[in-house]
CSV table of C-alpha atoms in Angstrom, one decimal:
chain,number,residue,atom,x,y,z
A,1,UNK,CA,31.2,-11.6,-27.7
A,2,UNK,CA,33.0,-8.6,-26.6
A,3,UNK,CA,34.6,-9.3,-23.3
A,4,UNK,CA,34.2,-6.5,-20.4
A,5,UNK,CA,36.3,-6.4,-16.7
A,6,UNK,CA,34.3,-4.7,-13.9
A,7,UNK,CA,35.6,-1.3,-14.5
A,8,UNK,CA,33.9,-1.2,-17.3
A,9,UNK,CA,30.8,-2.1,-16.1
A,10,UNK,CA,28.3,1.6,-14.9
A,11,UNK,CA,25.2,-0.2,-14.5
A,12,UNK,CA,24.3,-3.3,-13.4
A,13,UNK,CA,20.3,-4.5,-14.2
A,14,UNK,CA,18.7,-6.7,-12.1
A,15,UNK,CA,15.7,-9.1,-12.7
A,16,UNK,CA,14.7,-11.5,-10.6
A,17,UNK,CA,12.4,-14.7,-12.1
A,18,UNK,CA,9.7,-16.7,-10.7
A,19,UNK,CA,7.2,-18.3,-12.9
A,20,UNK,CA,7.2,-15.6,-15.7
A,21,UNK,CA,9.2,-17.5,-18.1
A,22,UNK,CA,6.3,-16.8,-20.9
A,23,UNK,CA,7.7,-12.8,-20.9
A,24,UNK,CA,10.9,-12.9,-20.8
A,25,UNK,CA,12.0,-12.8,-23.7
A,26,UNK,CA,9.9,-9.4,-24.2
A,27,UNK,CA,11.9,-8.1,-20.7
A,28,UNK,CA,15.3,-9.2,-21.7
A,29,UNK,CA,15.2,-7.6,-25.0
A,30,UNK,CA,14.3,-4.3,-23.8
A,31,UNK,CA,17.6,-4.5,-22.4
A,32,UNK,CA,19.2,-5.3,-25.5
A,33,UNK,CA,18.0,-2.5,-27.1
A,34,UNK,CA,19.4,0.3,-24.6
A,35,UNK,CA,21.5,3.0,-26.1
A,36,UNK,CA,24.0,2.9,-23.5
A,37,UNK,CA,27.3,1.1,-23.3
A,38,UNK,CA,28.7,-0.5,-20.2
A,39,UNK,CA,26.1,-2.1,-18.2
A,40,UNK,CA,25.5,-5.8,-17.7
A,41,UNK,CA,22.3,-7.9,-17.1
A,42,UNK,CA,21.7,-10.1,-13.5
A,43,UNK,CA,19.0,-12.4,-13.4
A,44,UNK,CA,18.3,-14.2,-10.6
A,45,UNK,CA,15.8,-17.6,-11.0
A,46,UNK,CA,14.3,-18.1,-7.7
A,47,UNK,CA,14.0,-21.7,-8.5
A,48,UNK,CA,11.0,-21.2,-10.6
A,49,UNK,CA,9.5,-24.4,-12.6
A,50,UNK,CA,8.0,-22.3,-15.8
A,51,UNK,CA,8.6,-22.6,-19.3
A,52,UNK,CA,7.8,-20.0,-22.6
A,53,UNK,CA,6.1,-21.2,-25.5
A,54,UNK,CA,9.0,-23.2,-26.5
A,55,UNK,CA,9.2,-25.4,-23.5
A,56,UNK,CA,12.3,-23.2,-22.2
A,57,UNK,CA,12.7,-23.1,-18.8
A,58,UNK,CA,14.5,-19.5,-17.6
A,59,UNK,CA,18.4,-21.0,-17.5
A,60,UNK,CA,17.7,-22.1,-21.8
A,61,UNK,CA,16.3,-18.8,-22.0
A,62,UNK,CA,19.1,-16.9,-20.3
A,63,UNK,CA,22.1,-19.1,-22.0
A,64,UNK,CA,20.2,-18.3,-25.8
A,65,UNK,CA,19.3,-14.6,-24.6
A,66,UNK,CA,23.5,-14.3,-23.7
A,67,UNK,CA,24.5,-15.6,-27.2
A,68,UNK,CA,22.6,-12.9,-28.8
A,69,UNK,CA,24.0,-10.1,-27.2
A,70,UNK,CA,27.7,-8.1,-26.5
A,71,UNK,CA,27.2,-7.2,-23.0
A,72,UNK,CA,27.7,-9.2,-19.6
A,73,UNK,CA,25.0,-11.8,-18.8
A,74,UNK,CA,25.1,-13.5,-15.2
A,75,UNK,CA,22.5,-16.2,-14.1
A,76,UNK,CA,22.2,-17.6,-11.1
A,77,UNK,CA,19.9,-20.3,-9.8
A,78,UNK,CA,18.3,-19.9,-6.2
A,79,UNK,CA,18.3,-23.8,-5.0
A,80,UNK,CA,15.2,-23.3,-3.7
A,81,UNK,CA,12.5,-20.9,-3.9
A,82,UNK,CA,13.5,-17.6,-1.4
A,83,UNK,CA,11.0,-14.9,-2.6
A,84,UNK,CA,11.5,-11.7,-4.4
A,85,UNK,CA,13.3,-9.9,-1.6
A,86,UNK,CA,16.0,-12.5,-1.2
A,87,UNK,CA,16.1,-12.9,-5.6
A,88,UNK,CA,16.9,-8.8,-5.0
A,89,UNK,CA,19.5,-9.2,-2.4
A,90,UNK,CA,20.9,-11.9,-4.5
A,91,UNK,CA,21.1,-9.7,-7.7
A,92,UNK,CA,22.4,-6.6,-5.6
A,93,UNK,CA,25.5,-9.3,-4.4
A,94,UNK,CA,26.4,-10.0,-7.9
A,95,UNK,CA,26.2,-7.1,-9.2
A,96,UNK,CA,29.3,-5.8,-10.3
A,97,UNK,CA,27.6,-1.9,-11.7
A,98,UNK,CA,28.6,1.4,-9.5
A,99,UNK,CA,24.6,2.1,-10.3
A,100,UNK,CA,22.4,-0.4,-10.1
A,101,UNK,CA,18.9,-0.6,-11.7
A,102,UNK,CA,15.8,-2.5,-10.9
A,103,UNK,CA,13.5,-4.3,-13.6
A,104,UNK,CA,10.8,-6.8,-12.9
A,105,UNK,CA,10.6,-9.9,-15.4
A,106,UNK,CA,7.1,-8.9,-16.0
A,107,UNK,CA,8.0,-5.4,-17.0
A,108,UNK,CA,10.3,-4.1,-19.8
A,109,UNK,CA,12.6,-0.4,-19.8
A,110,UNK,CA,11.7,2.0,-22.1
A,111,UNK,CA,14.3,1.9,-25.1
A,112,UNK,CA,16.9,5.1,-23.5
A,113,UNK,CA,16.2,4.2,-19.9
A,114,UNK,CA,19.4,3.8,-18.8
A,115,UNK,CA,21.0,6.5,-20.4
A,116,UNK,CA,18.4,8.9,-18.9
A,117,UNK,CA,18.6,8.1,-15.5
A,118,UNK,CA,22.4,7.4,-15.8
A,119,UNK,CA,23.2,10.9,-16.8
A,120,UNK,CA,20.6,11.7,-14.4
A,121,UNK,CA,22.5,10.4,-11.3
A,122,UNK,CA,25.7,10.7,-12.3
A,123,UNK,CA,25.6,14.6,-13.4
A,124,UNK,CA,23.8,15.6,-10.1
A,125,UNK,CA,25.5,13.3,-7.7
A,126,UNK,CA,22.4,11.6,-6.3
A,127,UNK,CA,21.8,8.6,-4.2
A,128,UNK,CA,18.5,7.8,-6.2
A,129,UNK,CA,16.7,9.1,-9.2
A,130,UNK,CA,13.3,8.4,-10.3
A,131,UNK,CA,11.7,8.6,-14.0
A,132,UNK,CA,8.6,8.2,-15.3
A,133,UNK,CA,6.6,5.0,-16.0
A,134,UNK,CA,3.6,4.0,-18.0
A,135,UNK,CA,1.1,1.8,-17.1
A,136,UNK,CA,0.0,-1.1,-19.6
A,137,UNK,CA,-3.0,-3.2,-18.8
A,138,UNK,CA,-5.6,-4.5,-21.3
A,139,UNK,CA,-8.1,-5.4,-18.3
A,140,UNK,CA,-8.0,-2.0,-17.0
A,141,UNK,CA,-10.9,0.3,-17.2
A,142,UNK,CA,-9.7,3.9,-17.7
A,143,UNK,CA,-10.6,4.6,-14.4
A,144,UNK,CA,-8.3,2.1,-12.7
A,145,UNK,CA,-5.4,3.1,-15.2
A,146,UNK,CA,-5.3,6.6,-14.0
A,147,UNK,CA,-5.7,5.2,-10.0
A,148,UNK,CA,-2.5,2.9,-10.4
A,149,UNK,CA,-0.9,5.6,-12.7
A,150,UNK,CA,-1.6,8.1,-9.9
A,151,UNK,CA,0.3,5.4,-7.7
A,152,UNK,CA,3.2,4.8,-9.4
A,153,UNK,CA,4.5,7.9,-10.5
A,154,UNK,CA,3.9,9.9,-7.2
A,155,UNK,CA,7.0,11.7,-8.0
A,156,UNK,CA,9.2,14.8,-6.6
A,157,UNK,CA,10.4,17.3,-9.4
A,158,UNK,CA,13.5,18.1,-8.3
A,159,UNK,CA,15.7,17.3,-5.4
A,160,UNK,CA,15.3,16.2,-1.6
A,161,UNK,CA,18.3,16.0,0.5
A,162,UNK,CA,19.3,14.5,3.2
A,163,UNK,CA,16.9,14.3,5.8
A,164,UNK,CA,14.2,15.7,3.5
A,165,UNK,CA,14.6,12.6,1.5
A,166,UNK,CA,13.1,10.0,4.1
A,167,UNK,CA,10.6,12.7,5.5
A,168,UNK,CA,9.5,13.1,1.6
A,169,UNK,CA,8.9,9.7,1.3
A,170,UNK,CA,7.3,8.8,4.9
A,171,UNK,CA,5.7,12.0,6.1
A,172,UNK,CA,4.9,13.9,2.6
A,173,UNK,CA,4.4,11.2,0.4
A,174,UNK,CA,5.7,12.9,-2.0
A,175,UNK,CA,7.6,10.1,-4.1
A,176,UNK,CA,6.5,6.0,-4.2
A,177,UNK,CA,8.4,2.9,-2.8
A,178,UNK,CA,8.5,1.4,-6.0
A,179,UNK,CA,12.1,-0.6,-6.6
A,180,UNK,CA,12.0,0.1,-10.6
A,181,UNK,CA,12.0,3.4,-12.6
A,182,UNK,CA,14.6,4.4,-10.2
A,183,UNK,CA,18.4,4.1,-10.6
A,184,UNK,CA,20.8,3.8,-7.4
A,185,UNK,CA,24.0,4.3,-6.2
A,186,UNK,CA,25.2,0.9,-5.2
A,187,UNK,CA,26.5,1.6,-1.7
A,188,UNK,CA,23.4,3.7,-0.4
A,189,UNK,CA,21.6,0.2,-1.6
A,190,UNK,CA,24.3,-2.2,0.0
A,191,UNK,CA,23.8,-0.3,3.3
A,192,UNK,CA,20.3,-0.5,3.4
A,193,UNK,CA,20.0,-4.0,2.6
A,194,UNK,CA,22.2,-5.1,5.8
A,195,UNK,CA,19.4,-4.0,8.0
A,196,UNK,CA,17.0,-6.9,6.4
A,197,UNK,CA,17.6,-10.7,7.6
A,198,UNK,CA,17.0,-13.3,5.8
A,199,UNK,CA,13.3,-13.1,4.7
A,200,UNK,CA,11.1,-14.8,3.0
A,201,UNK,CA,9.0,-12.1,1.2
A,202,UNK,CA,7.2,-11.9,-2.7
A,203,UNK,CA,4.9,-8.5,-0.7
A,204,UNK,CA,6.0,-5.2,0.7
A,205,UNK,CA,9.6,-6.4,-0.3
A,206,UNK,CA,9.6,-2.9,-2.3
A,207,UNK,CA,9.1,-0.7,1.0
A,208,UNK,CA,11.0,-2.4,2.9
A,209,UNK,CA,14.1,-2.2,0.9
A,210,UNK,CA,13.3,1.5,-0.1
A,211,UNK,CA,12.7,2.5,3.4
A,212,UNK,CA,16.1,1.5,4.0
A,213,UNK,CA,17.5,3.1,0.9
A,214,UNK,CA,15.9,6.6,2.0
A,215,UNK,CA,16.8,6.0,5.9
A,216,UNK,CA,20.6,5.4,5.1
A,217,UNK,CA,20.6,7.8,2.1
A,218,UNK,CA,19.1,10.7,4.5
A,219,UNK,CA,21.4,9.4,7.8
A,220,UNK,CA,24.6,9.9,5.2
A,221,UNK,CA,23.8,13.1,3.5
A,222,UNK,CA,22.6,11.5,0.1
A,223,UNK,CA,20.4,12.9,-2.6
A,224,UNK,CA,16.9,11.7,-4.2
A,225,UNK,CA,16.2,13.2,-7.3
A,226,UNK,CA,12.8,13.0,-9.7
A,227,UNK,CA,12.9,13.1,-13.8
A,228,UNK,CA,9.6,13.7,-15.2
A,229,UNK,CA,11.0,11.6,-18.6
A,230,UNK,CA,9.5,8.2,-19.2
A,231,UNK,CA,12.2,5.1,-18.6
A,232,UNK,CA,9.9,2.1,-17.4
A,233,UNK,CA,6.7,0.4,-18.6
A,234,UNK,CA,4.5,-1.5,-16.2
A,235,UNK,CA,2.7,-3.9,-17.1
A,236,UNK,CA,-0.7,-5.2,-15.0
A,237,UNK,CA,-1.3,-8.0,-16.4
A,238,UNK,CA,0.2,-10.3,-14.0
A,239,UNK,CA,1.1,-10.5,-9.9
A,240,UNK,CA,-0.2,-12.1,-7.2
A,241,UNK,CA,-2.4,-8.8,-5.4
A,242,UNK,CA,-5.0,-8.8,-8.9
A,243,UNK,CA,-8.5,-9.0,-8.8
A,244,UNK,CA,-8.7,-12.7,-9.1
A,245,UNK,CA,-10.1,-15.4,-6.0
A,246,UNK,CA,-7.8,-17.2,-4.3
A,247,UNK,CA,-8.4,-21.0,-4.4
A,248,UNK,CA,-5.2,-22.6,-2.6
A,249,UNK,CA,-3.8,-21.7,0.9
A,250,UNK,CA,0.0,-22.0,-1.3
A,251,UNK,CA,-1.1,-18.2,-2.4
A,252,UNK,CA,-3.0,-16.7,0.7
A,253,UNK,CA,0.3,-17.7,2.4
A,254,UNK,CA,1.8,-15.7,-0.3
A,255,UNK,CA,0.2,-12.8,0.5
A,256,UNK,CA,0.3,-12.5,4.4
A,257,UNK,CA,3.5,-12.4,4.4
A,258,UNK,CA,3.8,-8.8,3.4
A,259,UNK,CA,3.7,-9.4,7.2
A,260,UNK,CA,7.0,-10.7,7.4
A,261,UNK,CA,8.8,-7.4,5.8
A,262,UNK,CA,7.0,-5.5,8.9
A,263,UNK,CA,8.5,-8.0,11.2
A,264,UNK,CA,11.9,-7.6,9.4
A,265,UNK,CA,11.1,-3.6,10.0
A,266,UNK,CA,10.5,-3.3,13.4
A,267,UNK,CA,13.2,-6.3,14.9
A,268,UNK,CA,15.6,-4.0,13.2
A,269,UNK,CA,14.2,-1.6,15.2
A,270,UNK,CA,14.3,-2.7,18.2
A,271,UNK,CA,18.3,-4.8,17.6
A,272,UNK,CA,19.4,-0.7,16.4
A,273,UNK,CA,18.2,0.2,20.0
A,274,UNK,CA,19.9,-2.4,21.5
A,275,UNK,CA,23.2,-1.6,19.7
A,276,UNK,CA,22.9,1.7,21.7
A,277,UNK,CA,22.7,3.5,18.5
A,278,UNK,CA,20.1,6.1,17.5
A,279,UNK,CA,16.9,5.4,15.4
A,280,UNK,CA,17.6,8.0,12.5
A,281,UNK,CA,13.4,8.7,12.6
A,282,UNK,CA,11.2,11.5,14.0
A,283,UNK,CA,7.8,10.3,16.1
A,284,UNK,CA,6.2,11.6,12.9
A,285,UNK,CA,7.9,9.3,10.6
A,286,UNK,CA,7.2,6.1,12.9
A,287,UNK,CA,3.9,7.1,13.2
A,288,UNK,CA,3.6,6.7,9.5
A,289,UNK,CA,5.6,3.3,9.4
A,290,UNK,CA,2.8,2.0,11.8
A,291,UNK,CA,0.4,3.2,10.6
A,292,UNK,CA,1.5,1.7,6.9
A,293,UNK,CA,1.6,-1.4,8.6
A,294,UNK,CA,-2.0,-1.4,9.7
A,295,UNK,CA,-2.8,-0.5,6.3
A,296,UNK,CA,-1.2,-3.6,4.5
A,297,UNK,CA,-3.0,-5.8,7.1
A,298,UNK,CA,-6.3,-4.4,6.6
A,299,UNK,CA,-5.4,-4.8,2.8
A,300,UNK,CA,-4.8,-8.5,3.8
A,301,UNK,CA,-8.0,-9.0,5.9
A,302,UNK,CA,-10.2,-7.1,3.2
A,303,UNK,CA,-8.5,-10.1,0.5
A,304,UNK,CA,-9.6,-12.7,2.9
A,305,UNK,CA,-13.2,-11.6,2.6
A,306,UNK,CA,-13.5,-10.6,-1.0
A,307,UNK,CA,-10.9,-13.1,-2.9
A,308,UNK,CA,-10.5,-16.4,-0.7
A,309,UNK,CA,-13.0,-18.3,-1.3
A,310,UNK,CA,-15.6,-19.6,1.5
A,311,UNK,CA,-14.0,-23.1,2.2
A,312,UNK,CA,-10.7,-21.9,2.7
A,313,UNK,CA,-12.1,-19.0,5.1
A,314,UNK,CA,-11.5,-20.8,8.3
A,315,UNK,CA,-8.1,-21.9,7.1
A,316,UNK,CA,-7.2,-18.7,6.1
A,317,UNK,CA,-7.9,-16.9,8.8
A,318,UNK,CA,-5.6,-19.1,11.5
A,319,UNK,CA,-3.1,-18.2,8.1
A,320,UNK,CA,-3.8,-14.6,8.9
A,321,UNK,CA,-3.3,-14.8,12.4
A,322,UNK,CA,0.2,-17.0,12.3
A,323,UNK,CA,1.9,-14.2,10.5
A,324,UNK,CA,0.1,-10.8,12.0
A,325,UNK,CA,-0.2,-12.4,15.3
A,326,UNK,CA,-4.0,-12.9,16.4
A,327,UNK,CA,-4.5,-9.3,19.1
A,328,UNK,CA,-3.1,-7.4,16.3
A,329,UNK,CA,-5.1,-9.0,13.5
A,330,UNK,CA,-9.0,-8.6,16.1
A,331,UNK,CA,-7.7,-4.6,16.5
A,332,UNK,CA,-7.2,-4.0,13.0
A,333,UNK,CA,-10.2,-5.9,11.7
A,334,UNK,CA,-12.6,-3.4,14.0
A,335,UNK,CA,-10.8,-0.6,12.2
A,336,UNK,CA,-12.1,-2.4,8.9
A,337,UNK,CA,-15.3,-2.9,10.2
A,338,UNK,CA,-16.0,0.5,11.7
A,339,UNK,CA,-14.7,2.1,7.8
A,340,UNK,CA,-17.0,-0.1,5.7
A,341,UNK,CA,-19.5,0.7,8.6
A,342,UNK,CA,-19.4,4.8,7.6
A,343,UNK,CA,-18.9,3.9,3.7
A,344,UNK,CA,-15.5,4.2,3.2
């Protein structure tokens, strides 16, 4: 094992684990197999309870993973189960990488990912650069594939700066909030995650870290830059927003609380206000933030109806209503109503 200090460390890649014990094994080794030297792995178990097919639980998989490999392996263990956005936070603390990189543990890199968008952000000085991914799936019809393809490589060619960055993200669209197939500079991420509490969040952790990423990468002059070269494969088979009906109120609770990154949002908000400093966003851009919020709750009341199923419905609902608060959840749900009304 060939031992590294932290200077020698570019790149640090971060993973956090809950319950998908059974693939990684395929994640970790597309790490092993990048063509880049001087990055080190970070996986974070968020307390998860899972094994792989041979009964290992993530830490067994981890400490045999590390023996097999020449680069810098750190595990840590969440005591109990936080959700993804604190498993991120946790990895980002840890991380010992100038760049850092973000890879789900259902998902693997593509084999010279790092190098890519390495040389990508490096060579051009930018806060953020974004590659290419490629949608797996065996349950997708052609039709969806292109839909979530569509989705997750909304990309910009080129370069947005500074205040262009958060306006091409909020008010053109023109790039996604997706953590991975994106590499970062590690300050622009360590300033935009001390505007998030502590949070307990497995939906919408992805915007809200990003939003902060392109609000403090805009407010101090940074860079976003898009690759159209492939670095990150997506796979579909998994998550907790699929097409299956949800039997337990364990993961409807899971889903509402996509609310709780909203909340995070807008008390930030409201304390940056208080502070006497300046909210760094056009009426424009909060328009759209608000607007995404509506969008994620009528994504949560439209689940309630098509995926819970009827027993739980009463349940549910009062769910619903803890996280979004009831006024907002009746005004949204007649927005719902009056869309499947005209057919839309």
């Amino acid at each position: 094992m060939l031992l590294f200090s932290k200077k020698d460390i570019a790149v640090s890649i971060c993973v956090p684990v809950y319950g998908t014990e059974m693939l990684l094994d395929r994640c970790f080794n597309s790490v092993a197999v990048q063509n880049f030297s001087g990055f080190e792995l970070v996986v974070v178990d968020d307390c998860s309870n899972g094994t792989d097919e041979k009964g290992r639980n993530c830490s067994k998989i981890v400490k045999d993973f590390k023996k097999s490999v020449k680069f810098p392996v750190t595990y840590i263990k969440h005591q109990e189960n936080k959700g993804i956005a604190e498993s991120r936070k946790t990895a980002i603390y840890a991380s010992k990488g100038k760049y850092l990189i973000f890879l789900d543990s259902d998902d693997t890199l593509k084999e010279n990912a790092v190098e890519i968008l390495y040389k990508a952000i490096t060579e051009n000085n930018c806060s953020v650069v974004q590659g290419i991914a490629q949608v797996f799936g065996d349950d997708l019809t052609e039709d969806e594939k292109s839909i979530v393809d569509k989705k997750v490589n909304c990309l910009f060619e080129g370069e947005l700066k500074g205040s262009e960055f958060i306006a091409g993200f909020l008010e053109n669209s023109n790039h996604s909030g997706f953590l991975w197939a994106k590499i970062y500079e590690r300050e622009t991420i360590l300033n935009a995650i001390s505007h998030i509490p502590p949070i307990y969040c497995i939906l919408a952790e992805d915007f809200l870290i990003y939003f902060w990423v392109c609000y403090e990468a805009s407010k101090n002059g940074g860079k976003y830059m898009g690759i159209k070269q492939p670095v990150y494969n997506y796979w579909m088979q998994n998550g907790i927003t699929r097409k299956q009906k949800i039997e337990d109120l364990d993961r409807w609770e899971k889903t509402c609380s996509v609310a709780s990154a909203f909340t995070a949002l807008f008390t930030e908000f409201e304390e940056i206000n208080e502070r006497g400093e300046k909210l760094e966003l056009n009426e424009a851009q909060y328009k759209e933030v608000k607007r995404l919020c509506r969008a994620f709750l009528a994504n949560n009341i439209k689940a309630l109806r098509s995926k819970v199923i009827p027993e739980l419905q009463q349940q549910a609902y009062q769910i619903l209503c803890e996280f979004w608060g009831e006024d907002f959840v009746k005004d949204v749900e007649k927005l719902v109503d009056a869309k499947e009304a005209r057919g839309m």
